[in-house]
CSV table of C-alpha atoms and ligand atoms in Angstrom, one decimal:
chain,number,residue,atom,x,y,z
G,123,UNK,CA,0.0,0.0,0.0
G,124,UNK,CA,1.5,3.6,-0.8
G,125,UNK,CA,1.7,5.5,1.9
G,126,UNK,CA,0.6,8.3,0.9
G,127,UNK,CA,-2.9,6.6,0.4
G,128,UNK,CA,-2.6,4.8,3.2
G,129,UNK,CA,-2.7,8.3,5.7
G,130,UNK,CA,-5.7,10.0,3.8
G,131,UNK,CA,-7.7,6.5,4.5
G,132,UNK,CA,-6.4,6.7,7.9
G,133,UNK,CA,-7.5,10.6,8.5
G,134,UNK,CA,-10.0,9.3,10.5
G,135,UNK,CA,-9.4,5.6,11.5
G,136,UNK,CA,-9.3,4.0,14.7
G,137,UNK,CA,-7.6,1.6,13.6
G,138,UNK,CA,-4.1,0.2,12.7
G,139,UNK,CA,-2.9,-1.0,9.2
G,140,UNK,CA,-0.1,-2.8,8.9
G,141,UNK,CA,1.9,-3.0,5.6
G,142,UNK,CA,4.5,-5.8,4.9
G,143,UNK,CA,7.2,-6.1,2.2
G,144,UNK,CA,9.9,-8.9,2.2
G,145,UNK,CA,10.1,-11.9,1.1
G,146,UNK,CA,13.0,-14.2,-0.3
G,147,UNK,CA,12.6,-14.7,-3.7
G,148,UNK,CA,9.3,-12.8,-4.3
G,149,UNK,CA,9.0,-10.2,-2.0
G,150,UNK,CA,5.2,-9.4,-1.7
G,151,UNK,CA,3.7,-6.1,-0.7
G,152,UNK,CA,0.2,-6.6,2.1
G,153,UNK,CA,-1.7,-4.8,4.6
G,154,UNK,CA,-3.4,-5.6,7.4
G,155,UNK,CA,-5.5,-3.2,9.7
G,156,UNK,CA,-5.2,-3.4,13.7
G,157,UNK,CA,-8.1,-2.8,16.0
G,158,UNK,CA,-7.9,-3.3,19.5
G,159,UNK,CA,-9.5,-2.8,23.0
G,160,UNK,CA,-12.8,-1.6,22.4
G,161,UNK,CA,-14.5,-3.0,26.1
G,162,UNK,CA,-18.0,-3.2,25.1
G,163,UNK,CA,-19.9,-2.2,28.4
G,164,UNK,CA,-23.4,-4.0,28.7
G,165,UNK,CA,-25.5,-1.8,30.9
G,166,UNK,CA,-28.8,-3.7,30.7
G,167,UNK,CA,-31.6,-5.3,28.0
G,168,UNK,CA,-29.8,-3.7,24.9
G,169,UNK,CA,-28.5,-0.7,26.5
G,170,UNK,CA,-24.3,-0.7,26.1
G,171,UNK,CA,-22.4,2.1,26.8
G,172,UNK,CA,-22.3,4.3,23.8
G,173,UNK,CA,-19.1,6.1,23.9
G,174,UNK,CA,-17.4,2.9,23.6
G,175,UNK,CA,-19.5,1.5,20.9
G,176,UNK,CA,-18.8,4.2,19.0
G,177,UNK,CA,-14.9,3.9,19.0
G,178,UNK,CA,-15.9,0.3,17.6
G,179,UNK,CA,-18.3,1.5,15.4
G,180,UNK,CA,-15.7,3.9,14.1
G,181,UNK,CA,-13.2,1.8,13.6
G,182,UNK,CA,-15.0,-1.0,11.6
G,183,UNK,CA,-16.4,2.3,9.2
G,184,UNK,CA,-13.4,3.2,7.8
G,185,UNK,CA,-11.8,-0.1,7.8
G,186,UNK,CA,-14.1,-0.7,5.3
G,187,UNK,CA,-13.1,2.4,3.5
G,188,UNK,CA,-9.8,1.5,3.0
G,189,UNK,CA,-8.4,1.5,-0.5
G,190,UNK,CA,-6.4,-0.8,-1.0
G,191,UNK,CA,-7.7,-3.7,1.0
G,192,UNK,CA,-6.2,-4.3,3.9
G,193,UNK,CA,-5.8,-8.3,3.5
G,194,UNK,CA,-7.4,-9.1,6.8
G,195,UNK,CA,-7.8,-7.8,9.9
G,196,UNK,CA,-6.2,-8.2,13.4
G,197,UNK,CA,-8.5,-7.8,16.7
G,198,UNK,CA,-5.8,-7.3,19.7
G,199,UNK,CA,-8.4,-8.5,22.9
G,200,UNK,CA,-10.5,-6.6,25.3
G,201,UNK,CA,-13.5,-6.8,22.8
G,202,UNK,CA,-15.6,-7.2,26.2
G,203,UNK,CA,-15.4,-5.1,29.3
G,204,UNK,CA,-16.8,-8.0,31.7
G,205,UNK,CA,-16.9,-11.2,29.2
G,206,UNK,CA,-20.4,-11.1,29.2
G,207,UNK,CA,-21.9,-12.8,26.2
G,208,UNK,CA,-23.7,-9.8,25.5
G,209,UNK,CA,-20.7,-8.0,25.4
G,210,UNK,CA,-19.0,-10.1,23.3
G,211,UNK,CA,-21.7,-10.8,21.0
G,212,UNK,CA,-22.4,-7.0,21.2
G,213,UNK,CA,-18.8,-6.6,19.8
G,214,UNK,CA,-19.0,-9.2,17.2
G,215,UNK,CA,-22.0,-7.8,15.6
G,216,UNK,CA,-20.6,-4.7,15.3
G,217,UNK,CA,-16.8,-6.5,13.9
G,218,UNK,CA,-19.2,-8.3,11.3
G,219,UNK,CA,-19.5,-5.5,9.0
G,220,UNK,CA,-16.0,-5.7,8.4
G,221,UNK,CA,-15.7,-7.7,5.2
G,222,UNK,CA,-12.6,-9.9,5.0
G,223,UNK,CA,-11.1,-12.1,7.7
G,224,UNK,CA,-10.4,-11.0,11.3
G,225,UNK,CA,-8.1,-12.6,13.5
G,226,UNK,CA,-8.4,-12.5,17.1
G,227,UNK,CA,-6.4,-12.9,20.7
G,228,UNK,CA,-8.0,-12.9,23.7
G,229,UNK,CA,-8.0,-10.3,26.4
G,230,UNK,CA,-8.3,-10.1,30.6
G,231,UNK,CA,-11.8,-8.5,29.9
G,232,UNK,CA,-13.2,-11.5,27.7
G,233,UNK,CA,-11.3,-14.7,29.7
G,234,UNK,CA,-12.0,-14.2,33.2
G,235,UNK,CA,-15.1,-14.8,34.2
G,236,UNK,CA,-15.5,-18.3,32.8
G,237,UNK,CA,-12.3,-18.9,31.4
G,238,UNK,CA,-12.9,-18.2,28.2
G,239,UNK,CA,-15.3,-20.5,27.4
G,240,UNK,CA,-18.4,-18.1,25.7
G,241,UNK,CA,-14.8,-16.2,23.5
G,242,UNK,CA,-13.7,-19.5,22.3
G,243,UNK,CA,-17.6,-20.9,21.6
G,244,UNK,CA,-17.6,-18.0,19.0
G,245,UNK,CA,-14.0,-17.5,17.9
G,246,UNK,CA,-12.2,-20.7,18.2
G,247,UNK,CA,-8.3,-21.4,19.9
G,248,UNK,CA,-7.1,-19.1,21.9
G,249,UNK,CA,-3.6,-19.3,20.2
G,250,UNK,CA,-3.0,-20.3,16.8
G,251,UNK,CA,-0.4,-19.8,13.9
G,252,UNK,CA,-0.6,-18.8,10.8
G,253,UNK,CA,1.5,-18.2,7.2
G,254,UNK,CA,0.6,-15.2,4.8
G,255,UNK,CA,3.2,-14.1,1.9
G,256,UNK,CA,5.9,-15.0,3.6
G,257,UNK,CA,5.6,-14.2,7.3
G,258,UNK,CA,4.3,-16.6,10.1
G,259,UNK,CA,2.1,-14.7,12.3
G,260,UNK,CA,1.6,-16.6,15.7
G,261,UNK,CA,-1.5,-15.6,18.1
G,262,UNK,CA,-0.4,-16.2,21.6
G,263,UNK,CA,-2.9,-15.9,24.9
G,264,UNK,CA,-0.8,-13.9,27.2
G,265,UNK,CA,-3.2,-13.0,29.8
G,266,UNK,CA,-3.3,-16.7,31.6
G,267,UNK,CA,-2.3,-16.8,35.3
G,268,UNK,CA,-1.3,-19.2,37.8
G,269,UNK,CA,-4.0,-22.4,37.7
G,270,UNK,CA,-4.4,-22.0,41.9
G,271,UNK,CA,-5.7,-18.5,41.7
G,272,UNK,CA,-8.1,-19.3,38.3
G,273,UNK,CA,-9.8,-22.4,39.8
G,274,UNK,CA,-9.8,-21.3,43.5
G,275,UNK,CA,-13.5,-21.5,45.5
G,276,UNK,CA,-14.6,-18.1,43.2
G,277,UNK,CA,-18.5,-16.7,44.7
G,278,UNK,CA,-18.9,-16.4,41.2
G,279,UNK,CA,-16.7,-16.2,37.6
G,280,UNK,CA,-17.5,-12.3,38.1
G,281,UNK,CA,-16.0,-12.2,40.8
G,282,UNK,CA,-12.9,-13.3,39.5
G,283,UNK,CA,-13.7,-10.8,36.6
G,284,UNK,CA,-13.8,-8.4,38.9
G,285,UNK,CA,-10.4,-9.0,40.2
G,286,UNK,CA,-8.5,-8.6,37.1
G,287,UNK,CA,-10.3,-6.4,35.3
G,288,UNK,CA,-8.8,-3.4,37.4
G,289,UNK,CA,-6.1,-1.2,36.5
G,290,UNK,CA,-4.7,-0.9,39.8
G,291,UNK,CA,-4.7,-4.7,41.2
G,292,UNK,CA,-3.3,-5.5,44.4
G,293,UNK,CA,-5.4,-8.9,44.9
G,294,UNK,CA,-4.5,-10.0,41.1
G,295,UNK,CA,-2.3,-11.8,39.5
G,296,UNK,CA,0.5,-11.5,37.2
G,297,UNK,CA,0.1,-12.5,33.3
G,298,UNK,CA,1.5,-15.3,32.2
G,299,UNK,CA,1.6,-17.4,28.7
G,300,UNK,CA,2.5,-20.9,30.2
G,301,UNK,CA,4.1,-23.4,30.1
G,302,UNK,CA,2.0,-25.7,28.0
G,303,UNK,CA,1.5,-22.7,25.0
G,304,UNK,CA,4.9,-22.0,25.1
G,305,UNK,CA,5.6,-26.0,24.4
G,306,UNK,CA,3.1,-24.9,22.0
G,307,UNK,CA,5.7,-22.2,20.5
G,308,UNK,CA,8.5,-24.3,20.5
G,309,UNK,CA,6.9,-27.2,18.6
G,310,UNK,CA,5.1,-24.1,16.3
G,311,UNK,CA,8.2,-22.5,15.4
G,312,UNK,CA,10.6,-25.8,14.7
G,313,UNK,CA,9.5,-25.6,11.2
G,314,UNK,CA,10.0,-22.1,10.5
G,315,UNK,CA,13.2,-21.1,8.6
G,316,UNK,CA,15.7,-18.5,10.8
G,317,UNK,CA,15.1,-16.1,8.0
G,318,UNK,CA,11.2,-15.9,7.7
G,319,UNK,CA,9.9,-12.9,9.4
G,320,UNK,CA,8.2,-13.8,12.7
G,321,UNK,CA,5.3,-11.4,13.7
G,322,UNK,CA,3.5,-11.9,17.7
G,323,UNK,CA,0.5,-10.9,18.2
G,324,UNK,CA,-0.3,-10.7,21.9
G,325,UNK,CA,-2.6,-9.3,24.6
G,326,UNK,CA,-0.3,-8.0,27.0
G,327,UNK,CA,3.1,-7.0,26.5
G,328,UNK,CA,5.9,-10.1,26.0
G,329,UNK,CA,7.8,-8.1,28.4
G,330,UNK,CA,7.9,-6.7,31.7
G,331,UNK,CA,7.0,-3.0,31.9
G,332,UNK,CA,4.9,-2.3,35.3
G,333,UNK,CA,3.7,-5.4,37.3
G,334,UNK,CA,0.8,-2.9,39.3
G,335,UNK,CA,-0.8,-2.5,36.4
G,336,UNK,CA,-0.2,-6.1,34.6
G,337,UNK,CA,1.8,-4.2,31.6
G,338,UNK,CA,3.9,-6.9,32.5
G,339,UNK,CA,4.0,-10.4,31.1
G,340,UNK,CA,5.6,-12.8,33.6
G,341,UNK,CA,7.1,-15.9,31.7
G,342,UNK,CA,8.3,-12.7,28.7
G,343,UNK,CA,11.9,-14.1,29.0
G,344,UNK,CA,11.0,-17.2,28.4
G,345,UNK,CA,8.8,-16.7,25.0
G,346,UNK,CA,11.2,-14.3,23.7
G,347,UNK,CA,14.3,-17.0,24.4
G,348,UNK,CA,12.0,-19.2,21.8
G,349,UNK,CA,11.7,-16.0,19.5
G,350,UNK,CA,15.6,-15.5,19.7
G,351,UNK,CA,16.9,-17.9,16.8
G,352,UNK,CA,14.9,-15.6,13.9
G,353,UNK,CA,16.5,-12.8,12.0
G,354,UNK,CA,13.4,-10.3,12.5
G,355,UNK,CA,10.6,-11.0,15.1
G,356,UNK,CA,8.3,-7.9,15.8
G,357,UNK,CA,5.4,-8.5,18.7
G,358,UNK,CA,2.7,-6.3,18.6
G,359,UNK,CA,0.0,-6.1,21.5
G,360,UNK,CA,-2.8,-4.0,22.6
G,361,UNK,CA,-4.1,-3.9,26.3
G,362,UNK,CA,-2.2,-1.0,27.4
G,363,UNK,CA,-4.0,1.8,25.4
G,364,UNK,CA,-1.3,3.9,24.6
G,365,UNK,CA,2.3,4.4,22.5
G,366,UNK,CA,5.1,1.8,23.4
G,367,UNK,CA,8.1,0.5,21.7
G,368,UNK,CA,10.9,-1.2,22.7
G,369,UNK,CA,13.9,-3.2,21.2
G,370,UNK,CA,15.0,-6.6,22.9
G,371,UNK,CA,17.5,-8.3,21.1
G,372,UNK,CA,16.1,-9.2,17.7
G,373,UNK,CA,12.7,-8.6,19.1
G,374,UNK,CA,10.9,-5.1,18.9
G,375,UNK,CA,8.1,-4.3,20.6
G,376,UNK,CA,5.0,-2.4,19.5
G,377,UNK,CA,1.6,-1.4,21.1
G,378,UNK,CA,-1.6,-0.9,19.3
G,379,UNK,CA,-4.3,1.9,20.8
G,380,UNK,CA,-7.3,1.4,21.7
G,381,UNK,CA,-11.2,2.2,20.6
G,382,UNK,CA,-12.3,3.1,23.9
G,383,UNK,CA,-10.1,5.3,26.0
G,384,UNK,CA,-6.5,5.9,27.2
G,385,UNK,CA,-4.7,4.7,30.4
G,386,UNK,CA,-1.8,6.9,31.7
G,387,UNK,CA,1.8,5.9,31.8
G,388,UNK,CA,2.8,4.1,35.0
G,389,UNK,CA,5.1,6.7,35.3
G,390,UNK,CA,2.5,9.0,36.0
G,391,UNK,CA,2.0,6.7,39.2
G,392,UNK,CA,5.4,7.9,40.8
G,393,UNK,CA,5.6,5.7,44.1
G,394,UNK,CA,5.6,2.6,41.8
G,395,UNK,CA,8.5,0.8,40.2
G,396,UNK,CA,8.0,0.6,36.3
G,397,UNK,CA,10.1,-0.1,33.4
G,398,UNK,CA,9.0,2.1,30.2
G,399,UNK,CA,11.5,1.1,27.9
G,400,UNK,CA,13.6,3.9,27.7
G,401,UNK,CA,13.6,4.6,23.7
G,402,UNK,CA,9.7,5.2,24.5
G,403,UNK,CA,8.4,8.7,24.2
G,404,UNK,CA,5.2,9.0,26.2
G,405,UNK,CA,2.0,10.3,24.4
G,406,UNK,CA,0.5,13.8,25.9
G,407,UNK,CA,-1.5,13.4,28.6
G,408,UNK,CA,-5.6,12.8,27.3
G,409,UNK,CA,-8.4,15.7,27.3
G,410,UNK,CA,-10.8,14.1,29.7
G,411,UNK,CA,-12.9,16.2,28.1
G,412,UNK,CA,-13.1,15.2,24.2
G,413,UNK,CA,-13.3,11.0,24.4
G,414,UNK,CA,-11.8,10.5,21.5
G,415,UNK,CA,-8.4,12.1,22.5
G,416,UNK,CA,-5.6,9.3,23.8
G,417,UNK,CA,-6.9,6.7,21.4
G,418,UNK,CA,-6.7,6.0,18.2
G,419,UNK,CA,-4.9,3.4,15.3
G,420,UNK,CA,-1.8,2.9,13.5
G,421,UNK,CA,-0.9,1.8,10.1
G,422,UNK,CA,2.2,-0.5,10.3
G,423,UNK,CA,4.5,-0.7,7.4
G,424,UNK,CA,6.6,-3.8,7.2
G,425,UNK,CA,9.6,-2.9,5.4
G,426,UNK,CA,12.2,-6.0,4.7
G,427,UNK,CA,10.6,-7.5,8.0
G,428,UNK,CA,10.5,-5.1,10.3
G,429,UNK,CA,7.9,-2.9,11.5
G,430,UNK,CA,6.8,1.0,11.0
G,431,UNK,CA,4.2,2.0,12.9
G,432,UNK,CA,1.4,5.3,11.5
G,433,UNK,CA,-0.1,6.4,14.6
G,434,UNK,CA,-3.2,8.1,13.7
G,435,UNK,CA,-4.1,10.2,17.1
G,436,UNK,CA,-7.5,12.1,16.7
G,437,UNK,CA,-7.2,15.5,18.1
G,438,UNK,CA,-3.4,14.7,18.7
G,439,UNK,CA,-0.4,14.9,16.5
G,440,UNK,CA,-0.2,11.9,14.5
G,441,UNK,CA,3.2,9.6,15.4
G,442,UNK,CA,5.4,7.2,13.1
G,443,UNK,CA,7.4,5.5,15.3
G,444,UNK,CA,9.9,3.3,12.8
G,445,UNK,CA,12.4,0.4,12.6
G,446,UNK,CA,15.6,3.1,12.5
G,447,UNK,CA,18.2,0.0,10.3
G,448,UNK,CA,21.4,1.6,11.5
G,449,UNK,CA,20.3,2.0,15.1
G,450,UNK,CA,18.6,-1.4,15.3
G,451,UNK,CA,15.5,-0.3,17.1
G,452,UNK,CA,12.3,1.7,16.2
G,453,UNK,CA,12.3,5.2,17.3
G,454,UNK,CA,9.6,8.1,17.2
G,455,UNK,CA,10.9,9.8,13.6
G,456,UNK,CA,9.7,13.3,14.8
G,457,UNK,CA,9.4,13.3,18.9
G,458,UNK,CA,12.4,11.2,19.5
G,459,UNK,CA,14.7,14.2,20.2
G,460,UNK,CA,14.3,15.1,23.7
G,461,UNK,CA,14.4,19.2,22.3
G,462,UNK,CA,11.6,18.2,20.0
G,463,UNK,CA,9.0,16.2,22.3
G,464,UNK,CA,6.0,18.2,23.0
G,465,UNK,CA,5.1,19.8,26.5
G,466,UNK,CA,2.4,18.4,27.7
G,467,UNK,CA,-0.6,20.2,28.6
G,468,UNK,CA,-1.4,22.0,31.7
G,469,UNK,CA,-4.3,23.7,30.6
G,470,UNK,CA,-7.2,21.4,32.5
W,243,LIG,FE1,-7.9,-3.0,27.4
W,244,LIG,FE1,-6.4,-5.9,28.6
C-alpha cells in the first residue's frame, strides 16, 4: 500500500494497518488493519455504553473504506469489558460488517469470568499460527495466570472478573503465557526457517513494563528466548492503550491503541517501580474532556521484516514511530529528540 494513500484512508481511523514487504525470492507487498481494546460495556436489555460503541463503530467504518484492501484484519483483545456474552456478541456484531477475515487474541476483559469459554464458543483457539506471503504470524494468549488462583473457590466467575479487570490490582495476578502454550511455540516454530519474518500478536506485553498494572507479562523471557533464533521477530499487543516500543535483542516491541479510552503511563504513578523502555516517548496526557483524544490506530509498514508504525491520534499529532536500520531499534521519527517532544498540557 503507498503510503501516501494509506494516511488519507487513515485521517480518520481508529484503527491500525499494517503493511508488509519482504520476502525471499518474491517479495510481496500486504496490509493488514489493527483494531484493538474496544471493552463493550453492557449496561442492561440492549442498553451498552455508547461512547465505547462508537470507537468500535468507528473503527470497523473506515476499515471498510480503506483502498487498497487491507488483506485481513487483526483484533488485539479486550473486545468485552466484563466477558459477558452480550458484550461479546455486542462486539462481534458490530466486527461483522468488516468484510474480510479478522483474527483475534484474547483479552483479561473477555477470559475471566468463565475462562474463556463463551470467546472460544464463537472464535475458536485461543492461540493459533498462521502463514501469509511469507511471514508466520503466531496468536499467543498472554493473559493466563497461575491455575491456583483461576480455579480457587470463586462466589462467582464475576468475581474473578472483577479482580483482574482493574487497573490498579493489588489482589490479582500477574500474566503469564504458560508453560504448555509455550511447548506450543517451540513445537510451532521448529519448522519455521531462521530467516522468515516472525510477527507476535499478543494481549499483554511479551515483556515486563509495570507489574501494578499487569503491563507486564511474567514468563516474557521465556517466549522471547524461543523467539531468539529468527532474524526479524516484531510483537505487537494492545491492552495498554497507549504508544510503546521497545527493542530486545532481535525482538521489537510495538503497542496498538485502543477504541475506547486511554490509560496513563505508569510513570504518572510515581511511588511505583516501572520499566517504560527507555527509547519510549510517552503520548500527551488525554483531554478528559473530548473521548476520542488518547486513542486511536496505526498503520504498520513492514519494510524488509521489520515494522513502521502510522499512529493516527485524533485530536493529537499523528506519530510514526519506525524500525531506524542503522540504530537497530524503532524510534519516534519526529518526537524522538528530547528538544523536539511536545510539552504536555497544563491547561485542565
Ligand atoms: Fe484493554
Ligand atoms: Fe487488557
Amino acid at each position: 500500500m503507498k503510503k501516501s494513500a494509506a494516511l488519507v484512508a487513515a485521517g480518520s481511523l481508529p484503527l491500525s494497518v499494517v503493511e508488509m514487504s519482504f520476502g525471499k525470492s518474491s517479495p510481496q507487498n500486504f496490509t493488514f488493519a489493527y483494531i484493538s481494546d474496544s471493552h463493550i460495556t453492557h449496561i442492561k436489555g440492549s442498553e451498552f455504553v455508547r461512547n465505547w460503541d462508537r470507537g468500535l463503530i468507528r473503527a470497523v467504518a473506515e476499515t471498510n473504506l480503506m483502498d487498497p484492501r487491507p488483506d485481513f484484519v487483526f483484533y488485539g483483545g479486550d473486545i468485552a469489558q466484563l466477558g459477558k456474552p452480550e458484550e461479546i456478541d455486542h462486539g462481534l456484531d458490530i466486527l461483522g460488517g468488516l468484510s474480510g477475515k479478522i483474527h483475534y487474541v484474547m483479552g483479561e476483559h473477555d477470559y475471566y469470568v468463565d475462562l474463556g469459554d463463551y470467546w472460544k464458543k464463537q472464535l475458536g483457539p485461543d492461540h493459533y499460527s498462521f502463514d501469509h506471503k511469507g511471514v508466520h504470524f503466531v496468536v499467543l494468549n498472554s493473559i493466563l495466570t497461575h491455575e491456583e488462583w483461576m480455579h480457587k473457590k470463586w462466589p462467582s466467575g464475576m468475581d474473578r472478573m472483577l479482580q483482574m479487570a482493574r487497573l490498579d490490582n493489588p489482589d490479582g495476578q500477574p500474566f503469564m503465557v504458560g508453560e504448555s502454550q509455550r511447548d506450543w511455540l517451540k513445537k510451532d516454530l521448529a519448522g519455521i526457517s531462521q530467516d522468515t519474518p516472525v510477527v507476535v500478536f499478543s494481549h499483554s506485553p511479551i515483556q515486563k513494563i509495570h507489574k501494578g498494572w499487569n503491563f507486564w507479562t511474567d514468563d516474557a523471557e521465556q517466549v522471547q528466548a524461543l523467539l531468539k533464533p529468527f532474524d526479524k521477530v516484531t510483537v505487537i499487543y494492545g491492552h495498554v492503550h497507549q504508544i510503546q516500543y521497545n527493542q530486545i535483542g532481535n525482538i521489537s516491541f510495538h503497542s496498538a491503541m485502543a477504541t475506547a479510552w486511554p490509560w496513563p503511563y505508569p510513570s504518572a504513578y510515581s511511588q511505583a517501580e516501572t520499566y517504560l523502555p527507555k527509547l519510549t516517548v510517552e503520548m500527551n496526557r488525554a483531554d478528559p474532556f473530548n473521548e476520542r483524544d488518547a486513542t486511536g490506530w496505526q498503520f504498520i509498514n513492514m519494510h524488509t521484516g521489520n515494522v513502521d508504525l502510522n499512529y493516527v491520534l485524533p485530536e493529537n499529532k499523528n506519530r510514526v514511530v519506525a524500525f531506524d536500520v542503522k540504530q537497530g531499534k524503532p524510534v519516534d521519527r519526529d518526537y524522538q529528540d528530547p528538544a523536539k517532544r511536545i510539552p504536555p498540557q497544563v491547561h485542565y
